Coordinates of C-alpha atoms in Angstrom, one line a residue:
M1 CA 0.0 0.0 0.0
K2 CA 1.4 3.4 -1.0
L3 CA 1.5 5.8 1.9
K4 CA 2.4 9.3 0.7
T5 CA 1.6 12.6 2.4
I6 CA -0.4 15.1 0.4
L7 CA -1.7 18.5 1.7
L8 CA -5.4 19.1 1.1
A9 CA -6.4 22.4 -0.4
T10 CA -8.2 24.5 2.2
S11 CA -8.6 28.0 3.4
F12 CA -7.0 29.6 6.5
F13 CA -7.7 33.3 6.4
T14 CA -4.9 35.6 7.6
V15 CA -4.9 39.0 9.1
A16 CA -2.3 41.2 10.7
G17 CA -0.6 39.4 13.6
F18 CA -1.6 39.7 17.2
T19 CA 0.2 42.7 18.8
G20 CA 0.8 43.9 22.3
A21 CA 3.9 42.9 24.2
Q22 CA 3.4 40.4 26.9
A23 CA 5.9 38.8 29.3
Q24 CA 6.4 35.2 28.3
V25 CA 6.7 32.4 30.9
L26 CA 8.0 30.1 28.2
S27 CA 9.0 30.5 24.5
G28 CA 11.0 28.9 21.8
Q29 CA 11.4 27.9 18.2
V30 CA 9.9 24.9 16.4
S31 CA 11.9 23.3 13.5
S32 CA 12.6 20.1 11.8
G33 CA 15.1 18.6 9.3
Q34 CA 12.7 19.7 6.5
E35 CA 11.7 23.2 7.8
A36 CA 13.9 25.6 9.7
A37 CA 10.9 27.5 11.0
M38 CA 7.6 25.6 11.3
E39 CA 4.4 27.7 11.4
G40 CA 1.2 26.2 12.7
V41 CA 2.6 23.6 15.1
L42 CA 0.4 23.2 18.2
V43 CA 2.5 23.1 21.4
G44 CA 0.9 21.8 24.5
L45 CA 2.2 21.8 28.1
R46 CA 0.7 19.8 31.0
Q47 CA 2.1 20.0 34.5
E48 CA 2.9 16.6 36.1
G49 CA -0.1 15.5 38.2
S50 CA -2.5 18.0 36.6
N51 CA -5.5 17.4 34.3
I52 CA -5.1 20.7 32.5
T53 CA -3.2 21.1 29.2
T54 CA -2.5 24.6 27.8
T55 CA -1.7 24.8 24.1
V56 CA -0.4 27.6 21.8
V57 CA 0.5 27.6 18.1
S58 CA 3.8 28.6 16.5
N59 CA 3.7 31.7 14.3
E60 CA 5.1 32.4 10.8
K61 CA 8.7 32.5 12.2
G62 CA 8.3 29.2 13.9
E63 CA 8.1 30.9 17.3
Y64 CA 5.7 29.8 20.1
S65 CA 5.2 31.5 23.5
F66 CA 3.1 31.0 26.6
P67 CA 2.2 34.4 28.2
N68 CA 2.6 35.1 31.9
G69 CA -0.2 34.0 34.2
R70 CA -1.0 30.8 32.1
L71 CA 1.5 28.4 33.8
E72 CA 2.6 27.9 37.4
P73 CA 6.2 26.9 38.2
G74 CA 6.9 23.2 37.9
K75 CA 7.8 20.4 35.5
Y76 CA 5.7 20.1 32.3
N77 CA 5.3 17.4 29.7
V78 CA 5.4 18.7 26.1
T79 CA 3.2 17.5 23.3
I80 CA 2.8 18.7 19.7
R81 CA 0.3 18.4 16.9
A82 CA 1.6 18.8 13.3
A83 CA 0.5 16.7 10.4
A84 CA 3.1 14.1 9.5
Y85 CA 5.5 15.1 12.3
V86 CA 6.3 13.8 15.8
L87 CA 8.2 15.5 18.7
D88 CA 11.9 14.5 18.9
G89 CA 12.5 16.7 22.0
P90 CA 12.6 18.1 24.5
K91 CA 9.6 16.2 25.9
S92 CA 9.6 18.0 29.2
V93 CA 10.5 21.4 30.5
E94 CA 11.0 23.1 33.8
I95 CA 9.3 26.5 34.5
S96 CA 10.7 28.6 37.3
G97 CA 8.9 31.3 39.3
S98 CA 10.9 34.0 37.5
G99 CA 9.6 33.0 34.0
G100 CA 11.4 33.6 30.8
A101 CA 12.2 30.0 30.1
K102 CA 13.4 28.9 26.7
A103 CA 12.8 25.5 24.9
D104 CA 13.5 25.0 21.2
L105 CA 11.5 22.1 19.9
K106 CA 12.8 19.7 17.2
L107 CA 10.4 17.6 15.2
N108 CA 10.9 14.5 13.0
K109 CA 8.9 13.0 10.2
A110 CA 6.2 10.6 11.5
R111 CA 6.7 6.9 10.6
N112 CA 3.0 6.1 11.0
L113 CA 0.9 8.8 9.3
A114 CA -2.2 6.7 9.4
A115 CA -2.3 7.1 13.2
Q116 CA -2.5 10.9 12.9
L117 CA -5.3 11.4 10.4
S118 CA -8.5 13.0 11.4
N119 CA -11.8 11.5 10.2
G120 CA -12.1 14.2 7.5
E121 CA -8.6 13.4 6.2
W122 CA -9.5 9.7 5.9
L123 CA -12.6 10.7 4.0
A124 CA -10.6 12.9 1.7
S125 CA -7.9 10.3 1.2
A126 CA -10.0 7.3 0.5
P127 CA -10.7 6.5 -3.2
G128 CA -14.1 6.9 -4.7
S129 CA -16.7 9.7 -5.0
D130 CA -18.1 11.7 -2.1
R131 CA -21.3 9.7 -2.6
D132 CA -19.4 6.4 -2.3
K133 CA -17.9 7.5 1.0
A134 CA -20.9 9.4 2.5
F135 CA -22.1 6.3 4.5
L136 CA -18.9 6.5 6.6
T137 CA -20.1 9.7 8.3
G138 CA -22.6 7.6 10.2
C139 CA -19.8 5.6 11.8
T140 CA -18.0 8.5 13.4
S141 CA -20.7 9.0 16.1
C142 CA -19.1 6.0 18.0
H143 CA -15.5 5.7 16.8
T144 CA -12.8 7.0 14.5
L145 CA -12.4 6.0 10.8
Q146 CA -8.9 4.9 11.5
R147 CA -10.6 1.9 13.2
I148 CA -12.3 1.1 9.9
F149 CA -9.5 1.7 7.4
T150 CA -7.1 -0.5 9.4
A151 CA -9.5 -3.3 10.1
T152 CA -8.9 -6.9 8.8
H153 CA -12.5 -7.8 7.9
D154 CA -13.4 -9.2 4.5
A155 CA -16.6 -8.1 2.7
A156 CA -18.7 -10.9 4.3
E157 CA -17.5 -10.0 7.7
W158 CA -18.2 -6.3 7.1
E159 CA -21.9 -7.1 6.4
Q160 CA -22.1 -8.8 9.7
V161 CA -20.4 -5.8 11.4
F162 CA -23.1 -3.5 9.9
I163 CA -25.8 -5.6 11.5
R164 CA -24.1 -5.6 14.8
M165 CA -23.4 -1.8 14.8
G166 CA -27.1 -1.2 14.0
R167 CA -28.0 -2.8 17.3
Y168 CA -26.1 -0.4 19.5
S169 CA -27.4 2.9 20.9
P170 CA -25.9 6.2 19.7
G171 CA -24.3 6.7 23.1
S172 CA -22.0 3.6 22.5
T173 CA -18.3 3.6 22.2
P174 CA -15.8 0.7 21.6
I175 CA -15.0 0.6 25.3
K176 CA -18.6 0.7 26.3
P177 CA -21.2 -0.5 23.8
Q178 CA -24.8 -0.1 24.9
P179 CA -27.2 -2.5 23.0
L180 CA -30.6 -1.3 22.1
V181 CA -33.6 -3.1 23.7
T182 CA -35.0 -5.5 21.1
G183 CA -38.6 -5.6 20.0
G184 CA -39.3 -2.0 19.0
A185 CA -39.7 -0.4 15.6
R186 CA -36.2 1.1 16.0
S187 CA -34.5 -1.7 17.8
E188 CA -32.0 -1.5 15.0
R189 CA -30.4 1.7 13.7
P190 CA -28.7 0.6 10.5
R191 CA -25.5 2.5 9.9
V192 CA -25.6 1.3 6.3
P193 CA -29.0 0.9 4.4
A194 CA -29.7 -2.7 3.5
A195 CA -29.7 -1.9 -0.2
Q196 CA -26.2 -0.5 0.0
A197 CA -24.7 -3.0 2.5
K198 CA -23.1 -5.4 0.0
A199 CA -21.4 -2.6 -2.0
A200 CA -20.3 -0.8 1.1
A201 CA -18.8 -4.0 2.5
E202 CA -16.9 -4.7 -0.7
Y203 CA -15.6 -1.1 -0.7
L204 CA -14.3 -1.2 2.9
A205 CA -12.6 -4.5 2.3
S206 CA -10.9 -3.1 -0.8
V207 CA -9.5 0.0 0.9
S208 CA -8.3 -1.4 4.2
L209 CA -4.6 -0.8 4.9
A210 CA -4.5 -4.3 6.3
N211 CA -5.5 -5.8 2.9
P212 CA -2.3 -6.6 0.9
D213 CA -4.4 -6.7 -2.3
G214 CA -6.2 -3.5 -1.5
K215 CA -6.4 -0.4 -3.6
E216 CA -3.4 1.9 -3.3
F217 CA -4.2 5.5 -2.3
D218 CA -2.3 8.5 -0.9
L219 CA -2.9 9.6 2.6
K220 CA -3.8 13.3 2.5
T221 CA -3.5 15.8 5.3
L222 CA -4.9 19.3 5.9
P223 CA -2.3 22.1 5.8
R224 CA -1.1 23.4 9.2
P225 CA -2.7 26.6 10.5
K226 CA -1.5 29.9 9.2
G227 CA -1.8 33.6 10.1
V228 CA -4.8 34.4 12.3
S229 CA -5.5 30.7 12.8
T230 CA -2.3 30.6 15.0
K231 CA -3.4 33.4 17.2
V232 CA -5.2 31.3 19.8
I233 CA -4.8 29.6 23.2
Y234 CA -6.5 26.3 24.1
T235 CA -7.1 25.0 27.6
E236 CA -8.1 21.4 27.8
Y237 CA -9.5 19.7 30.9
D238 CA -9.3 15.9 31.1
L239 CA -12.2 14.4 33.0
P240 CA -11.5 11.9 35.8
R241 CA -13.8 9.2 34.3
K242 CA -12.2 8.0 31.1
E243 CA -15.5 6.6 29.9
A244 CA -17.2 10.0 30.2
Q245 CA -18.7 11.4 26.9
P246 CA -19.1 15.1 27.2
H247 CA -21.6 15.5 24.4
D248 CA -22.8 19.0 25.3
V249 CA -20.9 21.6 27.3
I250 CA -22.3 24.9 28.7
V251 CA -20.8 27.5 31.0
D252 CA -22.8 29.2 33.8
A253 CA -22.7 32.7 35.2
D254 CA -20.1 31.7 37.8
G255 CA -17.7 30.4 35.1
K256 CA -18.4 26.7 35.9
A257 CA -18.7 24.4 32.9
W258 CA -21.5 21.8 32.9
Y259 CA -21.6 18.8 30.6
S260 CA -24.0 16.1 29.6
D261 CA -22.6 12.5 29.5
F262 CA -23.8 10.8 26.4
G263 CA -23.2 7.3 27.7
N264 CA -23.6 7.5 31.5
Q265 CA -26.1 8.6 34.1
F266 CA -24.2 11.7 35.3
V267 CA -24.2 15.4 34.8
G268 CA -20.8 17.0 35.4
E269 CA -19.6 20.3 36.8
L270 CA -16.1 21.6 36.0
D271 CA -14.4 24.3 38.1
T272 CA -12.4 26.0 35.3
K273 CA -10.0 27.6 37.7
T274 CA -8.8 24.5 39.5
G275 CA -9.8 21.7 37.0
K276 CA -11.8 19.9 39.7
V277 CA -14.8 17.9 38.3
T278 CA -17.8 17.0 40.3
D279 CA -20.3 14.4 38.8
Y280 CA -23.9 14.4 40.0
P281 CA -25.8 11.1 39.5
I282 CA -29.0 11.3 37.5
P283 CA -31.6 8.8 38.7
V284 CA -32.2 5.9 36.3
L285 CA -35.8 6.0 34.9
R286 CA -35.6 2.8 32.8
A287 CA -33.1 0.3 34.0
D288 CA -33.2 -1.9 30.9
Q289 CA -32.5 1.0 28.5
P290 CA -29.2 2.6 27.5
K291 CA -27.9 5.3 29.8
G292 CA -26.8 8.8 29.1
A293 CA -28.1 12.3 28.2
L294 CA -27.8 14.5 25.2
D295 CA -29.0 18.1 25.2
I296 CA -28.1 20.3 28.2
E297 CA -29.5 23.8 28.6
F298 CA -29.9 26.7 31.1
D299 CA -33.3 28.2 32.0
S300 CA -33.6 31.9 32.8
S301 CA -32.8 31.3 36.5
G302 CA -29.5 29.5 35.6
N303 CA -30.8 26.0 36.4
V304 CA -29.5 23.1 34.3
W305 CA -31.8 20.9 32.2
L306 CA -31.0 17.7 30.5
A307 CA -32.6 15.5 27.8
L308 CA -32.3 11.9 29.0
M309 CA -32.3 10.0 25.7
Y310 CA -33.5 6.4 26.1
Q311 CA -34.3 7.1 29.8
A312 CA -37.4 8.9 28.3
G313 CA -37.7 12.1 30.2
V314 CA -35.9 15.3 31.3
A315 CA -34.1 16.3 34.4
K316 CA -33.6 19.7 36.2
V317 CA -30.5 20.4 38.3
D318 CA -30.8 23.3 40.8
R319 CA -27.5 25.0 40.3
K320 CA -27.4 26.3 43.9
T321 CA -28.4 23.2 45.8
K322 CA -27.4 20.6 43.2
Q323 CA -30.8 18.9 43.7
V324 CA -31.8 16.8 40.7
T325 CA -35.5 16.5 39.8
T326 CA -36.6 14.2 37.0
Y327 CA -39.7 14.4 34.9
P328 CA -40.3 11.0 33.3
Y329 CA -42.6 10.7 30.3
P330 CA -46.0 9.1 31.1
T331 CA -45.8 5.3 31.0
E332 CA -48.5 5.0 28.3
W333 CA -46.4 7.1 25.9
L334 CA -43.4 4.7 26.2
N335 CA -42.2 2.1 23.7
Y336 CA -39.0 0.1 23.3
S337 CA -37.1 3.0 21.7
T338 CA -38.5 6.3 23.1
Q339 CA -35.8 8.9 23.0
T340 CA -35.7 12.4 24.6
S341 CA -32.9 14.0 22.6
M342 CA -33.8 17.7 23.1
V343 CA -35.0 19.9 25.9
S344 CA -35.7 23.6 25.5
P345 CA -36.2 25.6 28.8
T346 CA -34.4 28.8 27.7
F347 CA -37.6 30.9 27.5
S348 CA -39.8 28.8 29.8
H349 CA -40.2 31.9 32.0
V350 CA -42.5 33.3 29.3
D351 CA -45.3 30.8 29.8
G352 CA -44.0 28.2 32.3
K353 CA -43.5 25.5 29.7
V354 CA -40.4 23.5 28.7
W355 CA -40.3 21.9 25.3
A356 CA -39.1 18.3 24.7
N357 CA -39.5 15.6 22.1
N358 CA -39.7 12.0 21.3
Q359 CA -37.1 11.3 18.7
E360 CA -38.7 7.9 18.0
T361 CA -42.2 9.1 17.1
R362 CA -41.2 12.7 16.0
E363 CA -43.8 14.1 18.5
N364 CA -43.5 17.4 20.3
Y365 CA -44.0 17.3 24.1
R366 CA -44.4 20.2 26.5
L367 CA -43.9 20.1 30.2
D368 CA -45.8 22.4 32.6
I369 CA -43.2 23.2 35.3
A370 CA -45.8 24.1 37.9
T371 CA -47.7 20.8 37.7
G372 CA -45.0 18.5 36.4
K373 CA -47.4 17.2 33.7
Y374 CA -46.7 16.8 30.0
E375 CA -48.9 17.5 27.0
N376 CA -48.4 15.6 23.7
L377 CA -48.8 18.1 20.8
G378 CA -48.2 15.4 18.3
I379 CA -46.3 15.4 15.0
S380 CA -45.7 18.8 13.5
K381 CA -47.8 19.0 10.3
D382 CA -48.6 22.2 8.4
L383 CA -51.9 23.0 6.5
R384 CA -50.5 21.3 3.3
G385 CA -50.1 18.1 5.3
K386 CA -46.2 18.3 5.2
N387 CA -44.5 17.0 8.3
V388 CA -41.3 18.4 9.9
S389 CA -39.5 16.9 12.9
G390 CA -36.7 18.5 14.9
Y391 CA -33.4 17.0 16.0
G392 CA -32.5 20.5 17.1
M393 CA -35.3 22.3 18.9
P394 CA -34.3 25.9 19.7
T395 CA -36.9 28.4 21.0
D396 CA -37.3 32.1 20.3
N397 CA -38.0 34.9 22.8
S398 CA -41.7 34.1 22.7
N399 CA -41.0 30.4 23.6
N400 CA -42.1 29.3 20.1
V401 CA -40.3 26.1 19.2
Y402 CA -38.4 25.7 16.0
M403 CA -37.5 22.3 14.5
L404 CA -34.3 21.7 12.6
E405 CA -34.9 18.7 10.2
F406 CA -31.8 16.6 10.4
G407 CA -33.4 14.0 8.2
G408 CA -34.4 16.5 5.5
N409 CA -34.0 20.1 4.2
S410 CA -36.4 22.2 6.2
I411 CA -36.8 24.2 9.4
G412 CA -40.2 24.4 11.0
K413 CA -41.9 26.5 13.7
R414 CA -44.7 25.5 16.1
D415 CA -46.4 28.6 17.6
A416 CA -46.6 28.3 21.3
K417 CA -50.0 29.9 21.6
T418 CA -51.9 28.8 18.5
G419 CA -50.1 25.5 17.7
E420 CA -49.8 26.6 14.0
I421 CA -47.0 24.9 12.1
T422 CA -45.0 26.8 9.5
I423 CA -42.3 25.1 7.4
W424 CA -39.5 26.7 5.3
P425 CA -37.2 24.8 3.0
T426 CA -33.5 25.6 3.0
P427 CA -32.0 27.0 -0.3
T428 CA -29.7 24.0 -0.6
N429 CA -31.0 20.5 -1.1
G430 CA -29.5 17.9 1.2
S431 CA -28.7 20.6 3.8
R432 CA -29.8 18.4 6.8
P433 CA -30.2 21.2 9.4
R434 CA -29.0 19.8 12.8
R435 CA -28.8 22.2 15.8
G436 CA -28.5 25.9 16.4
R437 CA -29.4 29.0 18.5
F438 CA -31.2 32.3 18.3
D439 CA -29.3 35.6 18.5
E440 CA -30.4 38.8 20.2
Q441 CA -32.1 39.9 17.0
N442 CA -34.3 36.8 17.1
R443 CA -32.5 35.2 14.1
L444 CA -32.0 31.5 14.1
W445 CA -28.4 30.3 13.3
F446 CA -28.1 26.6 12.6
A447 CA -25.7 23.9 11.3
E448 CA -26.2 22.5 7.8
Y449 CA -24.6 19.1 8.4
G450 CA -25.3 17.7 4.9
S451 CA -24.2 20.7 2.9
N452 CA -21.2 21.6 5.0
G453 CA -22.5 25.0 5.9
I454 CA -24.0 27.5 8.3
G455 CA -27.5 28.7 7.9
M456 CA -29.3 31.8 9.3
F457 CA -33.1 32.2 9.3
D458 CA -34.4 35.8 9.6
T459 CA -37.7 35.5 11.4
K460 CA -38.7 39.0 10.2
T461 CA -38.2 38.4 6.5
D462 CA -38.6 34.5 6.4
R463 CA -35.3 34.5 4.5
I464 CA -32.6 31.9 4.9
T465 CA -28.9 32.8 4.2
E466 CA -26.2 30.2 3.9
W467 CA -22.4 30.2 4.2
V468 CA -20.3 27.2 3.0
L469 CA -17.4 26.1 5.2
P470 CA -14.0 26.3 3.5
T471 CA -12.9 22.7 4.3
K472 CA -14.6 19.6 2.9
W473 CA -16.1 17.0 5.3
E474 CA -16.6 19.4 8.2
S475 CA -20.1 18.1 8.8
P476 CA -21.0 20.8 11.3
Y477 CA -23.2 19.7 14.2
D478 CA -24.2 22.9 15.9
V479 CA -23.9 26.7 15.5
V480 CA -23.9 29.4 18.1
P481 CA -23.9 33.2 17.6
A482 CA -22.0 35.7 19.8
K483 CA -23.1 39.2 20.7
N484 CA -20.2 40.8 18.7
G485 CA -21.5 39.4 15.4
E486 CA -19.3 36.3 15.3
V487 CA -20.8 32.9 14.7
W488 CA -19.1 29.6 15.7
T489 CA -19.4 26.0 14.6
G490 CA -17.4 22.8 15.1
S491 CA -16.6 19.8 12.9
M492 CA -17.4 16.2 13.7
H493 CA -14.7 15.1 11.3
T494 CA -11.8 17.5 10.8
D495 CA -10.9 18.4 14.4
Q496 CA -11.5 22.1 13.5
V497 CA -13.7 24.9 14.9
T498 CA -14.8 27.7 12.6
R499 CA -15.4 31.4 13.4
L500 CA -17.6 33.3 10.9
D501 CA -17.4 37.1 10.7
T502 CA -20.9 37.9 9.6
K503 CA -20.0 41.4 8.5
T504 CA -17.4 40.3 6.0
G505 CA -18.2 36.6 5.5
T506 CA -14.6 35.8 6.5
M507 CA -14.1 32.4 8.2
T508 CA -11.2 31.6 10.5
Q509 CA -10.5 27.9 11.3
Y510 CA -8.7 26.6 14.4
L511 CA -7.3 23.1 14.7
M512 CA -7.9 21.4 18.0
P513 CA -4.9 20.1 20.0
R514 CA -6.2 16.5 19.8
T515 CA -8.6 14.4 17.9
T516 CA -12.0 15.9 19.0
N517 CA -15.4 14.6 18.1
I518 CA -17.2 17.9 18.4
R519 CA -21.0 18.1 19.0
R520 CA -22.4 21.1 20.8
V521 CA -20.6 24.4 20.7
F522 CA -21.0 27.1 23.3
V523 CA -19.8 30.7 23.5
E524 CA -19.0 32.3 26.8
E525 CA -19.1 36.1 26.8
S526 CA -18.0 37.1 30.3
G527 CA -14.5 38.3 29.2
P528 CA -13.2 41.0 26.8
R529 CA -14.0 38.8 23.8
P530 CA -16.1 35.7 23.2
T531 CA -14.5 32.3 23.9
L532 CA -15.6 28.9 22.6
W533 CA -16.2 25.8 24.7
V534 CA -16.7 22.3 23.3
G535 CA -16.7 18.7 24.6
S536 CA -14.5 16.0 23.2
N537 CA -17.2 13.4 23.1
H538 CA -14.8 10.5 22.5
G539 CA -11.8 12.1 24.4
A540 CA -13.3 12.6 27.9
S541 CA -12.2 16.2 28.0
I542 CA -13.6 19.7 27.8
V543 CA -11.8 22.4 25.7
K544 CA -11.8 26.2 25.8
V545 CA -10.7 28.0 22.7
E546 CA -9.6 31.6 23.2
P547 CA -8.8 33.7 20.0
L548 CA -6.1 36.3 20.5
D549 CA -6.8 38.6 17.5

């Protein structure tokens, strides 16, 4: 098998460099035998015994630096991320109380490039059309594509693997699979449609690096960050439970980060100053069903709400007392595969109602907080008879619920007072709207997972505007607007987050320090400029992204 490195064409937009002299606690030069000055190398430092890694990026001169106030005195382990390279040394540094330490880093070419590729790079590298490879995006919810492209299965075995994978819940991982309960209409969730299974199995067997007779193809990598994409600091907090899946992360008014665990019955609270994590157990509502939560949101009082997936209900956490209250769905509404993927309490103070859903039946539910009782508003169908269902369910400032149709090309609205359903198609076919948020102008920003873009619905004009992301196979999951006019999204496949300047249309992309299966994106706006928070759903960590421009 031919293993050659090729840089993929992409766009990293550049502006004038970050200015303003700052004292540096550690700085140095990054080089290799191939490049005397390496721009775009991510340099991470983690103090021994700590769960916090701080990462910066080398500039156009190959220089990196950590500003004062970011690192305490002590011994730190050094890590890097640079496509096709590994760190030769030094692999640890000592930082004294006086600061001003120097450490020049030497990199060598990597011997095993396949171990470094992101899912997006695997998709770009593999032979065949985008249509041939599109089914693989359904595999990355549970594991990396490296696992697939290095597997030893033949075509017949792959067909059996497809069947087995379809019987696991979406909160499964290789170290903790959670089988679905059999007997329901969706007791299987096929990752590959039956009509495509044979062709898909033959394709995977033919491209495996473990197949000596397989097709030869070049391994392609994205170019390293440049310009403004290097002006950033990352802070990554490893969680104490290695099986934790921080699907959604949000930050409260006190600066504490909360996360939903996609595969376990906990909600977590991270002290971002100390790195301490406290997990609060969520009562089990259905012992035989897969565990874990998906959507996590604040209400107007700052309390935390979670959608409990196959546990079929929602939970509220009082942020002051940490008391957990659950609201299970009525027993008569339940079947084998009832799922609560979304909960929308953001504007519940308007009418005392919290929106939720049944992902299985596509019905909208509404919880009366005062009584603890639900009403089933049924499937959302407009006057033409067209249905719309929402994977994402953001609410506007009147507590009307909007539905982002991940299985189609539309967004819909259910009026909270009249129940009237209105549906708008997106301009691009195959857009697959996924999740999003309203801005202060009551405009809905959302991810277009299928068309690799960002969408914005103006509720005043009923007009949808779209922006296409600069890198293929981003597959954005969520979009969040900031008050300064920026809009952020994250990729499930390329390990990148993207910042859109809505005034100019310019996009800046930041490479994450490690492989990061990004779902929810959250903007914190308590500081001088917005900062982004994401969970590494498969990496048991929470990451803060601070732009410096």
